Amino acid sequence: MSRQSHYDSNKSVDTYISGQSTRARYQYRSRFEVPVPNSGAARLHARFHADLTLVFRIHNHNGEEMTFAGIEFTSAKLRNIGWKVAKPLSCLLLTGLLAFGGTVSPQLGSMEPNQSVQVIVQYTPSLAGSLLSTVCGTLNLLELLPGGELCSTTVSDAVSLANNPAVAHVSVNNLVQAMGAGGPVYDYTPETLRPLSANSGSADMSTGASVGVALIDSGIHVNQDLVGNGTNSPGLLNSFANVRYAESFVPNEGIDDYYGHGTHIAGIIAGNGSNSYGSRFLHDIHGVAPGVHLINLKVLNRNGESNDAEIILAIDRAIQLRSVYNIKVINLSLGRPIAESYRNDPLCQEVEKAWLSGITVVIAAGNGGRDNSANTNGYGTISAPGNDPLAITVGAMNTEGTPARADDLMTTYSSKGPTLIDMVAKPDLVAPGNKIFSILVPGATLETTESSNLVPLASYVRTPVAGEVSNYFILNGTSMAAGVASGAAAALLDSQNLTPDQVKARLMLTATKNFPQSSVITDPTTDQTFTVQYDIFTVGAGYLDLDAAMASTATIPANENAASPIATIAANTLNPQTPVYIVNDSAPPAWGSTAVWGSSAVWGSSAVWGSSVWTANSTVSGSNAVWGSNAVWGSNAVWGSDTDSGSSAVWGSSTDSGSSAVWGSTAVWGSSTEGGAVNGDPNTGGS
């Protein structure tokens, strides 16, 4: 069906609205009389994707893009309010954007105008210093943020805030959750990471000793595994905790861990194994870099939830304390659905601020790999802020409960790329994250709700005695994998002086790439069977190998960046045979002169990502040409042959629009962000 209407005016905005659904295609073209700035003709392109988002790109009379905005209308909402109402409402919201230049998140367009909402206002950098008062007013101000403020207001008033020349962008203060969940065979993570190190089975307190890691999570509950030298023997040396600073950003909660997630991550990064040290224990359960000193910045409450504003404040505190505690790594084992481009998302922008200050930021990819609600087999489920190209985004592997790497498999629940809206190729690499043993917080929410995940004494104690209790807990997820990668980054930085981009490039280059083409895993709890492809959007550059990273001398120039590249289909078509390419992102000047990928044979695509990830199921062979010139695979190899419900869900109906693939939060994430991570994947080859 089609319909056209025109309203001529010397000063007008042309709006082109097109979309596609599974059953039908339709297109609208309308012209609305809207004043535009600078007395020049302007045009506005908008595309409406059924059940997705109304996306706008605004150009001035010279054809230059002025700003970007999006307004989301589900088909159900259109049926309720009618197209005649939705259409002018869209233009009303855009009028302010055209006249004043501030932009708003697409999320605001999906809400009722009188709905109460918390928003993050980002200041226009050039005008921030001239502000005499808060943008949203004293009564609506909740907190001042770095480069902006957190406000409580209505949706309509939030949109109006963009009229202020001092406002660059208005975003929703989104809910953020932990990315790990609780399932017993020891995981052998230290041995898996360091296959060539004879002493990897015991804690080396010198590893990471000069480095501070800021753990932004649910807090840290300090027990003997985070105190002293890992021997559990009496004496002065075993009296000092390696948590050097603690602060809570959670209202009405102290610095202790009431959820049990942050302490688990702390143990993965820097646990010293005191509670499993000695001849009576089967395993010394310790972290990747036991010498690390931790900075506890609590943002997750006792239910494992936080919001953008609290995390932004915590990241900013880490930046402020960087030189005091030699903070070189930030761990973010948390995430939420992607709501807008990383270029506008205030959480992603704060991550970039930390990165550019010299701190390596490691982020969980998310646990949406089993989500097939959009018929994409879990592709396009990377969470924010793991969608930021600069950060190291980590997926989860299963060690199969053995120290050998050869039998390890990719987990079914680990989120896959490309990222929504910007199509960033993520994750960057993968690390152990399934059935990970680490420190228990007695009485915490996770211990109470997932009591079956308590590590049985028989799993690590040779001869348990009456009355003895376990000190360890099992959790699954990319949260755990991110903790592993943070420990590895700290160990590398303890021995070598590297920039964040050099750390990322080194870990990606030296990651092992000898994967199977695919694996089939059945969940014994649900009897569901999952087929995992070991492609670039699933395993990234490969499986983290700390021994190889420490031994390597490969590095990149300090002014070059290791930003994750962008995925794009070869032509403006959704033909299932259309190949997928990856190209370097158009980076802001602050990132460095250029991306390193493809700049030499050392940093070529096959060297960094290997050759197997490019072939998927052999749709395309090889990847030895210069970066960006080879196809990854035919899109039907990943998305399936149903282009309306498969590839179109990820890529949208047009490759010209970077936001054509925005999904509603319930469509992708459903009622749980944990996916299959709650019980983890079964060990298919381990004992």
XYZ file of C-alpha atoms in Angstrom:
687
model
C 0.000 0.000 0.000
C 1.150 3.581 -0.469
C -0.078 7.053 0.206
C 1.294 10.504 -0.597
C 0.497 14.026 0.537
C 2.268 17.316 -0.103
C 2.220 20.726 1.567
C 4.390 23.201 -0.318
C 6.240 25.963 1.465
C 9.383 27.965 0.934
C 10.541 26.838 4.358
C 9.698 23.218 4.842
C 11.055 19.848 5.793
C 10.625 16.854 3.488
C 10.011 13.670 5.424
C 10.446 10.304 3.762
C 9.039 7.414 5.759
C 9.554 3.879 4.565
C 9.609 0.493 6.198
C 9.122 -3.156 5.830
C 7.548 -5.935 7.834
C 7.530 -9.684 7.479
C 4.329 -9.719 5.421
C 4.157 -6.435 3.562
C 6.142 -3.492 2.314
C 4.871 0.046 2.410
C 6.108 3.592 1.935
C 4.900 7.026 2.906
C 6.126 10.357 1.576
C 4.837 13.497 3.225
C 5.824 17.127 3.472
C 5.256 19.100 6.640
C 5.491 22.851 7.045
C 8.173 23.288 9.672
C 10.437 26.349 10.067
C 14.119 25.624 9.660
C 17.101 27.609 10.949
C 19.359 29.986 9.048
C 16.661 30.844 6.483
C 17.925 28.071 4.223
C 16.223 25.115 2.661
C 16.742 21.909 4.589
C 15.678 18.369 4.108
C 15.029 15.684 6.623
C 15.130 11.997 5.804
C 13.234 9.610 8.038
C 12.737 5.915 7.795
C 10.103 4.036 9.744
C 10.775 0.355 10.315
C 7.789 -1.670 11.456
C 7.927 -2.294 15.206
C 11.283 -0.561 15.243
C 12.159 3.115 15.146
C 11.385 6.291 13.258
C 14.872 7.544 12.446
C 15.772 11.015 11.245
C 18.814 12.390 9.479
C 18.791 16.155 9.032
C 20.742 18.012 6.354
C 21.242 21.711 5.710
C 20.961 23.398 2.345
C 24.526 22.375 1.483
C 23.697 18.716 1.965
C 25.720 18.472 5.166
C 24.320 16.392 7.986
C 23.319 18.653 10.866
C 22.081 16.349 13.587
C 20.496 13.008 14.315
C 17.407 12.035 16.220
C 15.028 9.149 16.435
C 11.490 8.629 17.649
C 10.199 5.143 18.279
C 6.656 4.106 17.461
C 5.660 0.461 17.684
C 2.965 -0.666 15.307
C 0.687 -1.192 18.305
C 1.142 2.407 19.392
C 0.448 3.625 15.872
C -2.801 1.678 15.904
C -3.724 3.262 19.243
C -2.917 6.886 18.488
C -3.366 6.827 14.716
C -0.956 7.871 12.011
C -2.474 11.368 11.800
C -1.436 11.941 15.419
C 1.920 10.196 15.267
C 3.021 12.096 12.179
C 2.664 15.651 13.513
C 3.983 14.561 16.921
C 7.153 13.429 15.198
C 7.494 16.782 13.509
C 6.750 18.669 16.715
C 9.592 16.904 18.478
C 11.890 17.514 15.528
C 11.105 21.208 15.316
C 13.076 21.827 18.470
C 15.943 19.745 17.168
C 16.103 21.663 13.912
C 15.909 25.033 15.542
C 18.298 24.538 18.403
C 20.624 21.683 17.484
C 20.257 19.533 20.628
C 19.298 15.910 20.097
C 17.241 13.418 22.066
C 17.403 9.660 22.459
C 14.978 7.600 20.335
C 13.692 6.053 23.563
C 11.869 9.236 24.528
C 9.677 9.015 21.442
C 8.266 5.675 22.590
C 7.043 7.090 25.908
C 3.891 9.006 26.799
C 4.476 12.791 26.970
C 3.360 13.046 30.625
C 5.306 9.985 31.761
C 7.860 10.633 34.499
C 11.408 9.812 33.493
C 14.988 10.288 34.644
C 17.215 11.686 31.914
C 20.907 12.390 31.510
C 21.600 15.749 29.919
C 24.946 16.103 28.156
C 26.221 19.667 27.881
C 27.485 21.243 24.682
C 31.232 21.346 25.486
C 31.769 24.855 24.125
C 28.929 26.300 26.228
C 29.165 24.256 29.427
C 31.455 26.765 31.134
C 29.014 29.630 30.609
C 26.080 28.011 32.425
C 24.839 30.080 35.362
C 22.366 27.460 36.605
C 21.336 23.883 35.979
C 19.582 23.115 32.707
C 16.661 21.227 34.211
C 16.155 23.538 37.176
C 16.896 23.121 40.864
C 13.696 21.228 41.652
C 14.267 18.679 38.897
C 18.004 18.219 39.402
C 18.947 14.889 40.980
C 22.705 15.063 40.599
C 25.440 16.847 38.705
C 27.360 14.516 36.394
C 30.693 14.953 34.602
C 29.776 16.992 31.527
C 26.087 17.077 32.347
C 23.355 16.435 34.903
C 20.784 13.866 35.977
C 17.225 15.180 35.970
C 13.787 13.923 36.981
C 11.131 15.291 34.675
C 8.399 14.348 32.195
C 9.042 13.065 28.698
C 7.716 16.226 27.061
C 9.859 18.442 29.288
C 12.854 16.210 28.629
C 12.441 16.720 24.887
C 12.135 20.467 25.466
C 15.500 20.482 27.239
C 17.104 20.004 23.833
C 15.968 23.550 22.967
C 18.658 24.919 25.264
C 21.803 25.756 23.239
C 23.888 24.415 26.142
C 22.369 20.937 25.705
C 24.054 18.558 23.260
C 21.975 15.448 23.894
C 19.263 14.088 26.198
C 19.230 10.365 27.073
C 17.142 8.135 29.320
C 18.877 7.085 32.547
C 18.657 3.382 31.752
C 18.567 0.437 34.126
C 21.823 -1.552 34.073
C 22.222 -5.108 35.342
C 25.006 -7.495 36.237
C 26.071 -9.844 33.428
C 26.712 -13.019 35.444
C 24.477 -15.652 36.988
C 24.768 -18.793 38.977
C 25.491 -24.129 38.206
C 30.722 -28.663 40.017
C 34.001 -29.348 38.475
C 36.756 -26.792 39.002
C 37.160 -24.451 36.027
C 40.993 -24.298 35.851
C 40.865 -20.715 34.584
C 44.433 -19.716 35.629
C 45.863 -22.845 34.022
C 43.780 -22.257 30.885
C 45.061 -18.704 30.516
C 48.696 -19.624 31.140
C 49.215 -23.063 29.591
C 53.008 -22.666 29.511
C 53.415 -21.495 33.107
C 54.290 -24.337 35.484
C 53.081 -22.418 38.563
C 49.737 -21.253 37.191
C 47.949 -23.609 39.580
C 49.050 -21.590 42.614
C 48.718 -17.894 43.366
C 51.686 -15.740 42.362
C 51.323 -12.643 44.512
C 53.741 -10.709 42.310
C 51.425 -10.846 39.289
C 49.793 -7.447 38.821
C 51.356 -6.045 42.000
C 51.914 -2.543 40.631
C 48.470 -2.163 39.063
C 45.180 -0.856 40.412
C 41.937 -2.265 39.008
C 38.711 -0.335 39.559
C 35.890 -2.827 40.008
C 32.601 -1.079 39.252
C 30.076 -3.618 40.450
C 28.006 -4.619 43.517
C 30.783 -3.966 46.031
C 33.445 -6.189 47.556
C 32.995 -8.290 50.692
C 36.527 -8.755 52.007
C 37.428 -12.195 53.322
C 40.786 -13.956 53.669
C 40.996 -14.563 49.904
C 41.371 -10.789 49.494
C 43.748 -10.240 52.419
C 47.463 -10.861 52.726
C 49.738 -13.133 50.730
C 47.502 -16.102 50.005
C 48.904 -18.509 52.586
C 46.293 -18.071 55.345
C 49.094 -18.199 57.916
C 49.163 -15.853 60.939
C 51.335 -12.769 60.807
C 51.467 -9.123 59.841
C 51.741 -9.850 56.109
C 48.347 -11.520 56.171
C 46.587 -8.606 57.867
C 46.212 -6.106 55.008
C 43.389 -6.224 52.483
C 44.220 -5.560 48.861
C 41.112 -3.367 48.541
C 42.691 0.077 48.770
C 39.643 2.308 48.303
C 35.889 1.798 48.574
C 32.913 4.031 47.786
C 29.243 3.336 47.235
C 27.173 5.169 44.634
C 24.050 3.201 45.571
C 21.522 5.189 47.603
C 21.105 3.870 51.147
C 23.621 1.033 50.739
C 27.147 0.904 52.108
C 30.278 -0.391 50.423
C 29.718 -4.067 51.302
C 28.453 -6.527 48.692
C 24.832 -7.498 49.346
C 24.334 -9.061 45.923
C 27.413 -11.312 45.737
C 28.434 -10.488 42.182
C 31.204 -7.937 42.684
C 33.065 -10.092 45.211
C 32.958 -13.015 42.797
C 34.524 -10.835 40.085
C 37.083 -9.515 42.591
C 38.146 -13.093 43.298
C 38.479 -13.843 39.574
C 40.712 -10.804 39.120
C 42.757 -10.820 42.315
C 41.740 -13.618 44.689
C 44.781 -15.063 46.478
C 43.358 -18.503 47.288
C 43.936 -18.323 51.048
C 40.803 -20.341 51.802
C 41.945 -23.179 49.536
C 45.698 -23.066 50.195
C 47.646 -26.071 51.435
C 47.915 -29.813 51.093
C 44.380 -30.547 52.304
C 42.904 -28.855 49.240
C 42.540 -30.219 45.736
C 42.755 -26.818 44.063
C 44.144 -23.408 44.933
C 41.183 -21.281 43.848
C 42.798 -17.957 43.002
C 42.517 -15.090 40.561
C 44.389 -14.236 37.382
C 46.486 -11.459 38.955
C 46.553 -11.992 42.761
C 48.918 -9.074 43.336
C 46.495 -6.476 41.984
C 45.136 -3.865 44.378
C 41.416 -3.278 43.981
C 39.371 -0.083 44.000
C 35.796 -0.894 45.033
C 33.322 1.453 43.333
C 29.877 0.087 44.132
C 27.005 0.753 41.720
C 24.858 -2.416 41.764
C 22.317 -2.742 44.571
C 21.335 -5.912 46.435
C 19.244 -6.946 43.407
C 22.094 -6.508 40.958
C 20.697 -3.340 39.397
C 22.024 0.150 38.783
C 21.545 2.960 36.284
C 23.609 4.952 33.842
C 24.097 7.951 36.123
C 25.535 5.949 39.024
C 27.946 4.131 36.734
C 29.033 7.375 35.079
C 29.835 8.830 38.496
C 31.812 5.718 39.433
C 33.829 5.785 36.197
C 34.548 9.454 36.753
C 35.782 8.661 40.273
C 38.138 6.048 38.837
C 39.530 8.667 36.470
C 40.032 11.083 39.380
C 41.831 8.399 41.426
C 43.901 7.091 38.536
C 47.219 8.551 39.616
C 46.570 8.002 43.340
C 46.159 4.210 43.048
C 47.783 3.673 39.641
C 44.441 2.579 38.209
C 45.155 1.078 34.804
C 42.094 -1.114 34.362
C 38.344 -0.649 34.866
C 36.150 -3.759 34.965
C 32.489 -3.389 33.956
C 30.752 -6.755 34.321
C 27.359 -5.188 33.681
C 25.237 -3.956 30.839
C 21.855 -3.034 29.399
C 20.182 -2.996 25.971
C 21.601 -0.547 23.454
C 19.317 2.474 23.265
C 21.188 4.777 20.899
C 24.457 5.167 19.020
C 27.579 4.910 21.153
C 28.439 8.373 19.797
C 25.508 9.819 21.804
C 25.127 7.333 24.662
C 26.397 9.078 27.830
C 27.552 5.783 29.351
C 29.650 4.941 26.293
C 31.036 8.456 26.210
C 32.171 8.110 29.824
C 33.859 4.816 28.935
C 35.732 6.625 26.161
C 36.718 9.363 28.592
C 38.323 6.766 30.864
C 40.016 5.049 27.920
C 41.485 8.290 26.614
C 42.731 9.121 30.123
C 44.910 6.011 29.983
C 42.674 3.376 31.619
C 41.958 0.090 29.827
C 38.221 -0.575 30.085
C 37.072 -4.206 29.973
C 33.344 -4.888 29.535
C 31.096 -7.961 29.511
C 29.519 -8.675 26.108
C 26.165 -9.729 27.572
C 24.322 -13.034 27.963
C 21.866 -12.850 25.058
C 23.415 -15.485 22.791
C 20.422 -17.824 23.082
C 17.920 -15.111 22.255
C 16.210 -15.907 18.979
C 13.165 -13.668 19.431
C 14.174 -11.676 16.337
C 15.148 -14.812 14.357
C 18.852 -13.926 14.439
C 20.139 -16.876 16.483
C 21.466 -14.518 19.128
C 23.329 -12.195 16.760
C 23.017 -8.481 17.455
C 22.666 -8.921 21.224
C 25.809 -7.176 22.520
C 24.912 -4.974 25.489
C 25.893 -1.390 26.271
C 28.428 -0.086 27.069
C 30.166 -3.081 25.473
C 29.125 -1.653 22.105
C 31.735 1.099 22.329
C 34.479 0.504 19.734
C 37.340 1.509 22.035
C 36.594 -0.819 24.947
C 37.623 -4.477 25.194
C 34.362 -6.430 24.992
C 34.595 -10.020 26.196
C 32.517 -13.117 25.449
C 32.435 -16.315 27.514
C 34.085 -19.691 26.846
C 33.557 -22.994 28.665
C 36.780 -24.591 29.959
C 34.932 -27.923 30.177
C 36.359 -28.369 33.667
C 39.851 -29.266 32.430
C 43.159 -27.343 32.316
C 43.657 -28.141 28.616
C 42.521 -25.551 26.072
C 41.919 -28.026 23.239
C 38.533 -29.182 24.524
C 37.181 -25.737 25.391
C 33.996 -24.606 23.662
C 32.145 -21.355 23.140
C 29.142 -20.901 25.433
C 25.668 -20.797 23.936
C 24.556 -17.765 25.947
C 27.411 -15.354 25.208
C 26.083 -12.336 23.278
C 27.073 -11.929 19.647
C 27.679 -8.975 17.376
C 27.394 -6.886 15.413
C 26.142 -4.207 17.770
C 22.787 -2.615 17.180
C 22.658 0.799 15.509
C 26.422 1.218 14.841
C 27.166 -2.357 13.645
C 30.464 -2.582 15.550
C 32.180 -5.964 15.213
C 32.051 -7.357 18.752
C 33.065 -9.144 20.938
C 36.785 -8.421 20.702
C 37.848 -11.716 22.251
C 36.583 -14.513 24.500
C 37.742 -15.851 27.888
C 36.638 -18.467 30.449
C 33.228 -17.583 31.898
C 31.300 -20.826 32.464
C 30.935 -22.455 35.902
C 33.638 -20.279 37.426
C 34.658 -20.872 41.066
C 35.268 -17.710 43.072
C 34.612 -16.053 46.424
C 31.257 -16.558 48.153
C 29.443 -13.804 50.036
C 27.397 -15.591 52.742
C 23.822 -14.332 52.913
C 24.059 -12.252 49.732
C 21.168 -12.268 47.286
C 22.835 -14.659 44.839
C 23.765 -17.115 47.600
C 20.174 -17.056 48.836
C 18.436 -17.368 45.472
C 20.965 -19.687 43.798
C 21.968 -21.852 46.753
C 22.615 -24.836 44.468
C 25.606 -22.926 43.080
C 27.532 -23.236 46.317
C 30.777 -25.074 45.508
C 30.562 -28.485 47.239
C 33.403 -29.083 49.669
C 34.200 -32.322 47.836
C 35.033 -30.251 44.740
C 38.058 -28.641 46.363
C 38.680 -30.184 49.819
C 40.401 -33.579 49.984
C 38.782 -34.671 53.249
C 36.058 -32.309 54.492
C 35.580 -32.224 58.255
C 32.330 -32.027 60.167
C 30.931 -28.509 60.335
C 33.152 -27.152 57.553
C 31.443 -24.757 55.129
C 32.297 -23.795 51.595
C 33.929 -20.425 50.885
C 33.312 -20.495 47.143
C 30.442 -20.006 44.727
C 29.825 -20.825 41.055
C 28.652 -18.212 38.576
C 28.319 -18.216 34.778
C 28.361 -15.418 32.259
C 30.316 -12.843 30.357
C 30.679 -10.998 33.685
C 33.103 -13.715 34.728
C 34.873 -13.613 31.354
C 35.332 -9.848 31.677
C 36.892 -10.360 35.118
C 39.313 -12.870 33.613
C 40.283 -10.420 30.869
C 40.699 -7.577 33.389
C 43.096 -9.732 35.395
C 45.017 -10.540 32.213
C 45.214 -6.860 31.249
C 46.520 -6.023 34.731
C 49.160 -8.758 34.514
C 50.291 -7.461 31.125
C 50.412 -3.851 32.315
C 52.375 -4.878 35.404
C 55.204 -6.080 33.178
C 54.978 -3.631 30.264
C 54.113 0.040 29.897
C 51.336 0.037 27.305
C 48.476 2.323 26.299
C 44.903 0.960 26.417
C 44.918 0.574 22.623
C 48.217 -1.305 22.771
C 46.811 -3.627 25.450
C 43.724 -4.344 23.358
C 45.704 -4.919 20.172
C 48.154 -7.243 21.948
C 45.455 -9.359 23.588
C 43.569 -9.668 20.301
C 46.644 -10.480 18.223
C 47.912 -13.179 20.587
C 44.541 -14.787 21.283
C 44.422 -18.349 19.934
C 42.316 -18.882 16.836
C 42.161 -22.659 16.411
C 38.444 -23.175 16.910
C 36.144 -25.807 15.500
C 33.857 -24.538 12.751
C 30.830 -25.109 14.957
C 29.679 -26.984 18.047
C 26.314 -28.415 19.081
C 25.341 -28.163 22.753
C 22.191 -29.403 24.481
C 20.985 -27.790 27.681
C 20.115 -30.679 30.043
C 17.660 -28.497 31.955
C 15.540 -27.406 28.985
C 16.538 -30.055 26.383
C 17.134 -27.189 23.944
C 19.898 -27.741 21.413
C 22.064 -24.847 20.213
C 24.497 -24.730 17.309
C 27.324 -22.233 17.823
C 29.268 -20.878 14.831
C 32.826 -19.763 15.618
C 32.703 -16.607 13.539
C 33.984 -13.074 14.094
C 30.734 -11.955 15.765
C 30.865 -14.857 18.219
C 34.532 -15.293 19.199
C 36.021 -12.013 17.981
C 39.793 -12.237 17.589
C 39.996 -15.479 19.552
C 40.554 -17.105 22.937
C 42.550 -15.091 25.474
C 46.089 -16.484 25.955
C 47.965 -14.579 28.661
C 51.216 -16.490 28.201
C 51.304 -15.518 24.525
C 50.440 -11.891 25.299
C 53.195 -11.631 27.917
C 55.762 -13.184 25.578
C 54.879 -11.016 22.589
C 56.647 -7.763 21.761
C 54.203 -6.732 19.015
C 52.825 -3.270 19.579
C 51.175 -0.412 17.735
C 52.222 3.245 17.532
C 50.971 5.237 20.503
C 48.943 7.526 18.235
C 47.047 4.695 16.548
C 43.855 3.213 17.939
C 42.542 -0.320 18.194
C 38.873 0.630 17.846
C 36.744 -2.339 16.840
C 35.763 -2.136 13.158
C 32.315 -1.740 11.642
C 30.372 -4.467 9.836
C 28.492 -3.636 6.675
C 26.724 -5.588 3.950
C 28.191 -5.203 0.487
C 25.239 -3.579 -1.232
C 21.928 -1.929 -0.496
C 20.076 -5.211 -0.529
C 18.923 -7.910 1.842
C 19.705 -10.734 -0.566
C 20.787 -13.650 1.658
C 23.858 -14.159 -0.543
C 25.088 -10.604 0.018
C 28.511 -10.797 1.687
C 29.377 -8.951 4.866
C 32.479 -6.756 5.050
C 34.179 -5.041 7.954
C 35.828 -1.648 7.658
C 37.577 0.735 10.010
C 35.317 3.218 11.765
C 35.484 6.944 11.064
C 37.104 7.812 14.363
C 37.019 11.140 16.223
C 40.430 12.881 16.281
C 40.825 12.120 19.989
C 41.084 8.404 19.212
C 44.376 8.773 17.345
C 45.409 9.317 13.772
C 44.015 6.073 12.405
C 42.952 2.550 13.281
C 45.797 0.041 13.254
C 43.892 -2.785 11.583
C 45.204 -3.500 8.111
C 48.104 -1.070 8.438
C 50.661 -3.871 7.995
C 50.951 -7.619 7.641
C 51.278 -7.916 11.434
C 47.951 -6.210 11.962
C 46.184 -7.638 8.931
C 42.777 -9.257 9.283
C 43.930 -12.875 9.147
C 46.747 -12.203 11.618
C 44.486 -10.626 14.230
C 41.227 -12.513 13.693
C 42.615 -15.671 12.132
C 41.142 -17.301 9.046
C 38.453 -19.563 10.474
C 36.202 -16.778 11.752
C 35.790 -15.440 8.249
C 34.454 -18.595 6.715
C 31.636 -19.425 9.148
C 30.124 -22.405 7.304
C 32.402 -22.018 4.292
C 30.238 -19.564 2.396
C 33.378 -17.549 1.692
C 36.907 -18.883 1.770
C 39.980 -17.090 3.010
C 40.675 -13.619 4.293
C 44.207 -12.777 3.263
C 43.535 -9.601 1.337
C 44.022 -6.123 2.749
C 41.665 -5.235 5.573
C 38.205 -4.241 4.460
C 38.441 -5.808 1.032
C 37.254 -9.304 1.776
C 33.804 -10.597 2.527
C 33.244 -12.152 5.922
C 30.604 -14.582 4.695
C 27.311 -14.639 2.897
C 24.748 -13.269 5.296
C 22.619 -16.409 5.057
C 25.450 -18.281 6.776
C 24.633 -16.407 9.952
C 21.205 -14.854 9.694
C 19.432 -17.649 7.855
C 17.534 -17.475 4.604
C 14.501 -15.596 5.899
C 15.604 -12.085 5.059
C 12.477 -10.400 6.360
C 12.718 -11.818 9.861
C 16.408 -12.717 9.980
C 18.972 -10.393 8.447
C 16.576 -7.464 8.287
C 16.273 -7.585 12.062
C 20.002 -7.045 12.423
C 20.764 -4.892 9.404
C 17.406 -3.155 9.033
C 15.860 -2.397 5.672
C 18.569 0.019 4.593
C 22.313 0.087 5.017
C 22.289 3.863 4.760
C 20.739 4.309 8.160
C 22.921 3.434 11.109
C 19.905 3.104 13.366
C 17.833 0.895 11.152
C 18.329 -2.058 13.478
C 17.155 -0.614 16.782
C 15.063 -3.142 18.669
C 12.703 -2.468 21.521
C 14.102 -3.628 24.851
C 11.437 -6.268 25.359
C 11.843 -7.664 21.841
C 15.446 -8.668 22.353
C 15.983 -8.910 26.050
C 12.594 -10.234 27.141
C 12.066 -10.674 30.860
C 15.644 -11.641 31.633
C 19.059 -10.479 30.495
C 20.694 -13.641 31.782
C 19.627 -16.021 29.007
C 21.257 -19.401 29.526
C 23.824 -18.023 31.941
C 21.806 -18.904 35.045
C 22.675 -22.592 34.846
C 25.582 -22.269 32.454
C 26.463 -24.699 29.686
C 27.093 -28.355 30.483
C 30.629 -29.717 30.381
C 30.570 -32.037 27.382
C 34.156 -33.237 27.480
C 35.379 -32.579 31.007
C 34.969 -34.887 33.973
